[in-house]
XYZ file of C-alpha atoms in Angstrom:
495
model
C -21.860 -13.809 7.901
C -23.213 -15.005 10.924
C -21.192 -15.578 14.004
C -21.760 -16.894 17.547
C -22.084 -14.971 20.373
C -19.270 -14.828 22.836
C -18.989 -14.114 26.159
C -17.785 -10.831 27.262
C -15.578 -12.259 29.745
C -13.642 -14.253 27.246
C -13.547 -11.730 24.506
C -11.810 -8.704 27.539
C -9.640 -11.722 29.664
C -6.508 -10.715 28.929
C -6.977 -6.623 29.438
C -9.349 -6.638 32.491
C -10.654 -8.893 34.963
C -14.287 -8.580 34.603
C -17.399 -8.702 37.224
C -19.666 -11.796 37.247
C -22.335 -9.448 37.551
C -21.391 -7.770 34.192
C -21.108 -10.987 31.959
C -22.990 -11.450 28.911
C -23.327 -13.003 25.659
C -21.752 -10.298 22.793
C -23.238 -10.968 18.988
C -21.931 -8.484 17.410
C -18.688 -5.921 17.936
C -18.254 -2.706 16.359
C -16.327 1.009 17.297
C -19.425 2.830 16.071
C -21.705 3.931 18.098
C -24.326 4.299 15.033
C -24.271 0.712 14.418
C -25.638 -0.480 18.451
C -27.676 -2.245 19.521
C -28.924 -4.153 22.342
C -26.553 -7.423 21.057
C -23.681 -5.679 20.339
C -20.496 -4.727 22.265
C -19.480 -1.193 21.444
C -15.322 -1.049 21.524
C -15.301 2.940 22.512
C -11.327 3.984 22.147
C -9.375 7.252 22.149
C -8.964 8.799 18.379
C -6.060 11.660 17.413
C -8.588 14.616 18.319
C -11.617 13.278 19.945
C -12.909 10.208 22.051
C -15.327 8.028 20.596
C -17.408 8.351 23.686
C -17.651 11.999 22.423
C -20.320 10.823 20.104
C -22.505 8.738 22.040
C -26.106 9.822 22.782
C -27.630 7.256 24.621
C -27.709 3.946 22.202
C -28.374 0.987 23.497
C -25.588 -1.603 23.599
C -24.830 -5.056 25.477
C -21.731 -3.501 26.392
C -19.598 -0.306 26.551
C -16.149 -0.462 26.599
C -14.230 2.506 27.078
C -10.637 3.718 26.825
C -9.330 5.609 29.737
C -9.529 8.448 31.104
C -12.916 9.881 30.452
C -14.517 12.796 32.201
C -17.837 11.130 32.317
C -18.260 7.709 31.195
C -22.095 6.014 30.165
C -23.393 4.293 33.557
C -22.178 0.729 33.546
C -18.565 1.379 31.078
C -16.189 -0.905 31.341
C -12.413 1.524 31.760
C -9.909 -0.873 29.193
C -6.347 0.580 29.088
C -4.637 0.949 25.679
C -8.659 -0.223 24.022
C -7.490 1.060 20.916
C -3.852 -1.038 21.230
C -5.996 -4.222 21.905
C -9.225 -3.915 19.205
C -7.797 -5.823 16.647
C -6.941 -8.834 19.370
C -10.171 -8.708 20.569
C -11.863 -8.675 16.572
C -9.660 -11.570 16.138
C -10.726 -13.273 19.327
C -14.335 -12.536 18.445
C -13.753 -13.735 14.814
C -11.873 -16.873 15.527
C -8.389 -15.861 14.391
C -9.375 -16.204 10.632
C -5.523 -15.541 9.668
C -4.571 -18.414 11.236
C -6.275 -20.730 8.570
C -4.945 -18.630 5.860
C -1.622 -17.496 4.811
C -1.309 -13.635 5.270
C 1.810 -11.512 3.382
C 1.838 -7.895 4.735
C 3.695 -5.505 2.852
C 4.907 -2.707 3.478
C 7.107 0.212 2.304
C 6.702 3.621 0.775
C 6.097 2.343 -3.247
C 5.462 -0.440 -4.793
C 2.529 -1.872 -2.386
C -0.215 -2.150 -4.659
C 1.190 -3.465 -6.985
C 2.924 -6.389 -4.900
C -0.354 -7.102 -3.428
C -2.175 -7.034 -6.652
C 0.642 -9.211 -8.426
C 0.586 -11.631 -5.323
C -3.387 -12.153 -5.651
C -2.743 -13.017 -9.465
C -0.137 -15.388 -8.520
C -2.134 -17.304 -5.947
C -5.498 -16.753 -6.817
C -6.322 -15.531 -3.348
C -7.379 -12.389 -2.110
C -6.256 -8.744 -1.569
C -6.667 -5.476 0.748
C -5.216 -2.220 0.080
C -5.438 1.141 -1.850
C -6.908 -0.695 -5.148
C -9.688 -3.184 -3.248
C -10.406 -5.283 -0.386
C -11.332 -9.033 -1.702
C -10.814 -11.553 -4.496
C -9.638 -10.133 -7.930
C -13.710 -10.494 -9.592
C -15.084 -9.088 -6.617
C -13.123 -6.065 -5.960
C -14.840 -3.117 -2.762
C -13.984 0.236 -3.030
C -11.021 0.612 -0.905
C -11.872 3.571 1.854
C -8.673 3.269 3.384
C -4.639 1.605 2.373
C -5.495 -0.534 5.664
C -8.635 0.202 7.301
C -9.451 -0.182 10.967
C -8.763 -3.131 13.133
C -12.581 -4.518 13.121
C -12.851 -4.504 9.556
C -9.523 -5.956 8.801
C -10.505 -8.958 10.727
C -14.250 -9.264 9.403
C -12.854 -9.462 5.283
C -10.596 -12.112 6.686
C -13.013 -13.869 8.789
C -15.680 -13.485 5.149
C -12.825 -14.905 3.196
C -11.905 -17.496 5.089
C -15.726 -18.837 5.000
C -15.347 -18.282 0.848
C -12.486 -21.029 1.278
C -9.622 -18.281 0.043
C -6.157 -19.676 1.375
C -3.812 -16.667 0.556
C -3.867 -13.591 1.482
C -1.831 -10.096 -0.029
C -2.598 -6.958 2.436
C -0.666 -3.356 2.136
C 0.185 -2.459 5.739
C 0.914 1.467 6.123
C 2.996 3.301 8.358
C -0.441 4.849 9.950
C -1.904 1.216 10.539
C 1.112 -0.156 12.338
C 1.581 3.028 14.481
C -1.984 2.946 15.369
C -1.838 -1.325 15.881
C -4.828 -1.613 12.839
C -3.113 -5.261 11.995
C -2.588 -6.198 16.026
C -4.216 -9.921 15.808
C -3.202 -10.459 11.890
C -1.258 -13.291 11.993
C 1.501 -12.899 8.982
C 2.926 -15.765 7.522
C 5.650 -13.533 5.433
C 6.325 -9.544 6.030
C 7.974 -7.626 2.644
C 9.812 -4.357 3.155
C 9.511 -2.966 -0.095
C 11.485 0.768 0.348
C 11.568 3.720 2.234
C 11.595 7.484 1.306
C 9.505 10.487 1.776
C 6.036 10.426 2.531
C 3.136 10.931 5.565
C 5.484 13.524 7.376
C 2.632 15.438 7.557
C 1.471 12.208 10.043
C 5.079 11.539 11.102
C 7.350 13.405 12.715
C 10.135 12.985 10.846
C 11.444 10.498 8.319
C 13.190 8.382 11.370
C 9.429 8.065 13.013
C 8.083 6.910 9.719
C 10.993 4.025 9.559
C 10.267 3.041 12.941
C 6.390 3.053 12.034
C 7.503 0.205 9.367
C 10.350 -1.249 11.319
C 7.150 -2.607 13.717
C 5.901 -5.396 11.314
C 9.729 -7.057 11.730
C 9.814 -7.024 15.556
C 6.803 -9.513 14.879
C 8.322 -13.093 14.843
C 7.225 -14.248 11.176
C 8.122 -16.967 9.640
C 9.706 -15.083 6.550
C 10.639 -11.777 5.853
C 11.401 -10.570 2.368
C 13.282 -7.598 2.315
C 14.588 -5.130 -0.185
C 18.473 -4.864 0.458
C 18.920 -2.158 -2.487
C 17.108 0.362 -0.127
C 19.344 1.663 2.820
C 16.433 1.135 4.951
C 16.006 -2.289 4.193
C 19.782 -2.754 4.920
C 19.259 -0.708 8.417
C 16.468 -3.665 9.052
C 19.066 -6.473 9.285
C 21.917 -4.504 9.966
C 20.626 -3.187 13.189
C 18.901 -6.219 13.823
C 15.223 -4.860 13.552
C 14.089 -8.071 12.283
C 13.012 -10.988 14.206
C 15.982 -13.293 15.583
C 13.414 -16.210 14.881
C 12.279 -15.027 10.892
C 13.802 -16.658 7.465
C 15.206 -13.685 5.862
C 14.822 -13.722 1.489
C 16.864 -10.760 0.531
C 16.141 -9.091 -2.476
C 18.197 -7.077 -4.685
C 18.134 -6.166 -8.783
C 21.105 -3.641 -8.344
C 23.759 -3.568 -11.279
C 26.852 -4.171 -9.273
C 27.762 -6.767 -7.360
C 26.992 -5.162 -4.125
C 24.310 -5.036 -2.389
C 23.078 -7.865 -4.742
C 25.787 -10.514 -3.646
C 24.184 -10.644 -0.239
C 20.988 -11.545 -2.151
C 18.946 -14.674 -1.798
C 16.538 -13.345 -4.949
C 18.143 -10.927 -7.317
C 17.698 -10.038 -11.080
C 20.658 -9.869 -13.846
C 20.989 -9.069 -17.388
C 17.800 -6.425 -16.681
C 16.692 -5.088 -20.296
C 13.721 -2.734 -20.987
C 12.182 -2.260 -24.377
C 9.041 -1.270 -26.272
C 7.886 -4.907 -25.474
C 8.124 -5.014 -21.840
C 11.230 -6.114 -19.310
C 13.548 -9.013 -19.550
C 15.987 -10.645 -16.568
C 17.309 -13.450 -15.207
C 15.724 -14.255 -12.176
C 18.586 -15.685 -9.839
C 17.722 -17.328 -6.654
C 20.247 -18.859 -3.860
C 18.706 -21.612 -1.752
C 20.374 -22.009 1.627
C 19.004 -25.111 2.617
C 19.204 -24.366 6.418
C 19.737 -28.301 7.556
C 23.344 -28.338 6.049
C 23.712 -24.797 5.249
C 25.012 -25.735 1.614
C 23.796 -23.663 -1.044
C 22.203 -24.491 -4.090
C 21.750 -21.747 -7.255
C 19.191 -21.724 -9.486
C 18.277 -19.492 -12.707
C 16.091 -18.889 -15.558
C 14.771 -16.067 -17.860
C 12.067 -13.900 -16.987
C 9.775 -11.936 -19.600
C 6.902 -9.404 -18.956
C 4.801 -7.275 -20.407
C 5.052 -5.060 -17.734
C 6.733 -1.289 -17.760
C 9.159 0.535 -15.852
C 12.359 -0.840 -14.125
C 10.477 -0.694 -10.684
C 8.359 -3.370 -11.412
C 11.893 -5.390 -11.767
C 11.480 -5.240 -8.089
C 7.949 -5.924 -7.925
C 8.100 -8.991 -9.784
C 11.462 -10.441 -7.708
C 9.509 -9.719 -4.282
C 6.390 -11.809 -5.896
C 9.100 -14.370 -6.626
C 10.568 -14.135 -3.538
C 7.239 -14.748 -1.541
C 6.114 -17.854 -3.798
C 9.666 -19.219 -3.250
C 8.575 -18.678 0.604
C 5.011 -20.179 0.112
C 7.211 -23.216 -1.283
C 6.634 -22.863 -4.922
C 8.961 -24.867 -7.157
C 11.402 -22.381 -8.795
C 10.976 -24.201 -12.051
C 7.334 -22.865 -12.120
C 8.606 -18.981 -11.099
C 9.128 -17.246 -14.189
C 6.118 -18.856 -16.069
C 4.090 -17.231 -13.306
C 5.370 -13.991 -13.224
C 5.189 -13.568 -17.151
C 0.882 -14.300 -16.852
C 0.945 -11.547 -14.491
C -0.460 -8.072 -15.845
C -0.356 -4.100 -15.162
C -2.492 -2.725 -12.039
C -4.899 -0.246 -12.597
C -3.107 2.979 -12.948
C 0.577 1.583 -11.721
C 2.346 2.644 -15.086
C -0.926 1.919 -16.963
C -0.227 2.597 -20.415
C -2.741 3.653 -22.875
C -1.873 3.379 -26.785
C -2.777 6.272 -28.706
C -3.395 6.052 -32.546
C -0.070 7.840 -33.187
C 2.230 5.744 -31.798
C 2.455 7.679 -28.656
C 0.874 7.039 -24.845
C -0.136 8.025 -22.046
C 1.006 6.355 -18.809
C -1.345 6.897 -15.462
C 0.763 6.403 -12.365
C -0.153 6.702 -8.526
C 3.345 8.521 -8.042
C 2.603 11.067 -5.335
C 5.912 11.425 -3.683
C 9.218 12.339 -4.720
C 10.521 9.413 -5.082
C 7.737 7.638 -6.859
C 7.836 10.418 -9.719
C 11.501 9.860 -10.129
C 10.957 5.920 -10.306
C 7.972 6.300 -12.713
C 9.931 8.728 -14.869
C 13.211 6.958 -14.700
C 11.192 3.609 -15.104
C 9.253 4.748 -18.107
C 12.377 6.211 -19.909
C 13.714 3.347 -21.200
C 10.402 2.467 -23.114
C 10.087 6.073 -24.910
C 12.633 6.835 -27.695
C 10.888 10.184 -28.089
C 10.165 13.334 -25.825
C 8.982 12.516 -22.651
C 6.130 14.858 -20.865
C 5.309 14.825 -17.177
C 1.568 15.847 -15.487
C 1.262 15.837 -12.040
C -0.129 17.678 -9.012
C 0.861 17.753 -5.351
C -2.157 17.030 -2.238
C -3.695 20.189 -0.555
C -3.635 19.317 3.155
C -0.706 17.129 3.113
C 3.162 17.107 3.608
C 3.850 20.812 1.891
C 7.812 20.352 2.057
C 7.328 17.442 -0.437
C 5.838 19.948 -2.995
C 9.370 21.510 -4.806
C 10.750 18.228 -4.686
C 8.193 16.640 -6.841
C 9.022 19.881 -9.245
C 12.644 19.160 -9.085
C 11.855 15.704 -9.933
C 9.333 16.405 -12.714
C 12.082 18.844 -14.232
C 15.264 16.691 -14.054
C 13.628 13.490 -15.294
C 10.981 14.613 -17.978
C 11.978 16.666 -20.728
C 8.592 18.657 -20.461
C 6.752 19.247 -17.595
C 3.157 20.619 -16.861
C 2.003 21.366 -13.070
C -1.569 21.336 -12.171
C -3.847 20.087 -9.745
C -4.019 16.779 -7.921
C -6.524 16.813 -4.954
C -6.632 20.377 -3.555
C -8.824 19.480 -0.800
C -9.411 22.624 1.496
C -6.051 24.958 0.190
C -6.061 27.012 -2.952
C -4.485 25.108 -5.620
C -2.901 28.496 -6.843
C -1.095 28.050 -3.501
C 0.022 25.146 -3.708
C 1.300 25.010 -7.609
C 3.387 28.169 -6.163
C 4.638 25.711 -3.669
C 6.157 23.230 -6.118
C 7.255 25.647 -8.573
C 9.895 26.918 -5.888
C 11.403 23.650 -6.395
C 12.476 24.262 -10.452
C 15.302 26.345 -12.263
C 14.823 28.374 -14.664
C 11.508 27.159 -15.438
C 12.078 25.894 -19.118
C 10.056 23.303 -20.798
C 7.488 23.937 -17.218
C 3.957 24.893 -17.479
C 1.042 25.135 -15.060
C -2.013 24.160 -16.608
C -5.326 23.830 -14.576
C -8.294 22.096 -14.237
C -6.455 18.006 -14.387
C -8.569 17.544 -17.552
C -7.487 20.874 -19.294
C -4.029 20.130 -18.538
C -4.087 16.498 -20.134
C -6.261 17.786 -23.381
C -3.150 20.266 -23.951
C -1.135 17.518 -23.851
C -2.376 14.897 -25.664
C -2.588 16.635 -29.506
C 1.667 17.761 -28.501
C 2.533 13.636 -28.641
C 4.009 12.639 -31.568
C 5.151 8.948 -32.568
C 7.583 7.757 -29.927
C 6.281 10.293 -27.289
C 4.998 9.852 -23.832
C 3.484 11.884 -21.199
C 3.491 9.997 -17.415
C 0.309 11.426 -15.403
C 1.148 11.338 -12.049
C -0.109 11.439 -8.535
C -4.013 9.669 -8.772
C -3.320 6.324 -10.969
C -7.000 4.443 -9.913
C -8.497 6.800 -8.087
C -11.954 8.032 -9.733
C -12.443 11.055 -8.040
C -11.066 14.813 -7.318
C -11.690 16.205 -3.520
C -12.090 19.684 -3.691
C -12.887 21.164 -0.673
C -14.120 18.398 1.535
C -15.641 16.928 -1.628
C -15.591 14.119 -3.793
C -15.818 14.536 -7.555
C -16.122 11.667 -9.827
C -12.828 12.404 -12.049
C -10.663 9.891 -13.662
C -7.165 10.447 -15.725
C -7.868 7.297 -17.753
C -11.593 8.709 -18.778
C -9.859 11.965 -19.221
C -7.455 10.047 -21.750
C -9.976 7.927 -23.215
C -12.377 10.662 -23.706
C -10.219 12.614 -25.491
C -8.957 9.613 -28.089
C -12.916 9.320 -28.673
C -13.721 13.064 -29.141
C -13.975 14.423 -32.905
């Protein structure tokens, strides 16, 4: 994609007033030093541990521009306070805003991101960017990062925008808004999806990781959906941590008549069965001229599993009622809309039973999967999962408590070890369960699924937990190509 050169001048105004003597035409941006060269401006900001300026060894460049303080800056740096604060401004400046002639929906939220973005590309045939992929549906990258860095972000929306895509569906994690990855994303509609444990091992506590989230609401959007069944999502509007200026959709599918009378989107009569889930999909349109209030409903059936995705498919509602969809043409669109790769993926096997690949990786996730799956299995439901070597180790026993309360078997084993000893940290979780009935550890991932699988009998179901699309293992600082679904599918195919 091919983009015209800017002045440097124009592309630093608003951070530093820069030298006549210094100005010069800037083809091409980046913040890595191993992509310079003599057209391109190198953005040189302060990391966690290091200093990107730590790495340079003489490249040339058209321009270095460095974050403050550095001991001993390349002849000719440009000092930008708070660089790292303003690169995704100055991408966006550089890439002509390409949010602005698109409409952008950030979610965020601790579960249920992926698959909001994934349903929201179905529904509007745009584009995506988080865990799963960054692009259309058919044309899927490899996803290095939930929201990757500030440059990047704004170069897939400046590609798409030239491919004529009008909507976009991005995941926006806690680390990307505390670091200001999405500063210069212009979001047309912000979702809070739901809050619980996860990325303490980033944050400092759970109230650091709300605030983290609470950032994308200061924003003044045009709409925010958010999920009034989670007591984070209440905190949002009660405390007023949402724009005075943003439309509010609330969205609730509790049972009782509170939170969910508040809602503007909500979901009643909610049935689960061997075919999928069935609502009513309720919505109350304030119009705001007049303030009256107009109610609309209509059935809603989907193929889908697990009561979470109840939620998923009212915040897709909710942001097509905010992208001005007729209501009438809601539920129609939501029943087209099918599973994400390993978000309750269910695989048949030959028996009667299956096997359900999930992403659940926290606490809460494994009790939502579990609880969410229940409904669907009218036999003995099993439970694989793993915890994350070099990650939040408090969260460990609670995914075991989980795992024991809501499965009625449960087998521990490895997820991505990374640099611990996975010994270590299956001891870990297992401080987290009782007396240990109906609980074994099982290891390698593969072994522990092939135990599994010939156990299932007609009706059964085991949930495997904690890598859902991922296709690899890190061991060590190492990739693996490993997939549960292969693992699954292997097995079914094996004499």
């Amino acid at each position: 994609m091919s983009q015209p050169k800017k002045s440097l001048s124009s592309l630093l105004a608003p951070y530093l007033t820069l030298d006549p003597a210094a100005e010069r035409m800037i083809g091409a941006i980046t913040t890595d030093n191993r992509q310079l060269d003599a057209d391109t401006l190198w953005l040189a900001a302060r990391g966690v541990s290091h200093h990107a300026l730590d790495y340079y060894h003489g490249e040339p460049a058209a321009a270095i521009v460095y974050e403050p303080p550095y001991p001993a800056p390349p002849a000719g740096a440009l000092p930008c306070p708070d660089l790292g604060a303003h690169l995704g401004d100055i991408a966006a400046h550089y890439y002509d805003h390409p949010a602005r002639a698109m409409t952008v929906i950030g979610v965020t939220g601790t579960d249920g991101k992926s698959s909001l973005v994934h349903f929201l590309a179905q529904a509007t045939g745009g584009a995506m960017l988080g865990t799963i992929g960054y692009g259309p549906l058919d044309a899927l990258e490899v996803a290095s990062h939930t929201t990757p860095d500030p440059l990047r972000i704004q170069q897939h929306l400046a590609a798409w925008r030239e491919r004529g895509i009008k909507t976009v569906a991005m995941e926006v994690s806690s680390h990307a808004l505390a670091q200001h990855r999405v500063a210069g994303v212009d979001f047309a509609i912000g979702v809070f999806t739901n809050l619980s444990r996860d990325h303490l091992d980033y944050h400092r506590d759970l109230e650091d990781y709300f605030q983290a989230k609470a950032r994308l609401f200061a924003r003044p959007l045009p709409c925010a959906v958010i999920n009034i069944d989670d007591a984070h999502g209440r905190r949002l509007l009660d405390d007023n941590l949402v724009h005075p200026a943003t439309r509010i959709i609330a969205v609730s599918s509790a049972d009782n008549h509170h939170p969910r009378a508040a809602a503007t989107v909500s979901a009643g009569n909610i049935a689960l069965d061997a075919d999928g889930i069935h609502f009513t999909l309720q919505y109350e349109d304030a119009k705001r001229d007049n303030h009256a209030v107009s109610s609309h409903s209509a059935p809603v059936t989907s193929h889908l599993l697990a009561r979470f995705n109840v939620d998923n498919l009212l915040n897709t509602a909710a942001c097509l009622l905010a992208l001005d969809t007729p209501f009438t043409e809601i539920p129609a669109i939501l029943a087209t809309l099918h599973g994400v790769p390993g978000r309750a993926e269910r695989i048949r096997l030959p028996n009667g039973a299956a096997a359900i690949v999930d992403y659940a990786h926290t606490p809460a996730a494994l009790v939502n999967i579990l609880q969410g799956i229940r409904p669907h299995v009218p036999g003995k439901l099993w439970c694989i999962f793993g915890c994350g070597g070099d990650r939040d180790h408090g969260k460990r026993p609670l995914m075991a408590q989980a795992a024991e309360h809501y499965a009625d078997a449960t087998v521990i084993t490895d997820d991505n070890p990374r640099t611990e000893n996975p010994a270590d940290i299956i001891a870990d979780a297992l401080r987290g369960t009782g007396k240990r009935e109906n609980i074994w550890v099982k290891r390698p991932r593969e072994e522990a699924i092939r135990w599994v699988l010939p156990q299932l009998q007609a009706g059964d179901a085991v949930v495997i937990a904690g890598k859902g699309h991922e296709d690899y293992q890190i061991i060590g600082t190492t990739k693996h190509h490993y997939s549960d679904q292969e693992t699954v599918r292997t097995w079914l195919t094996s004499p």
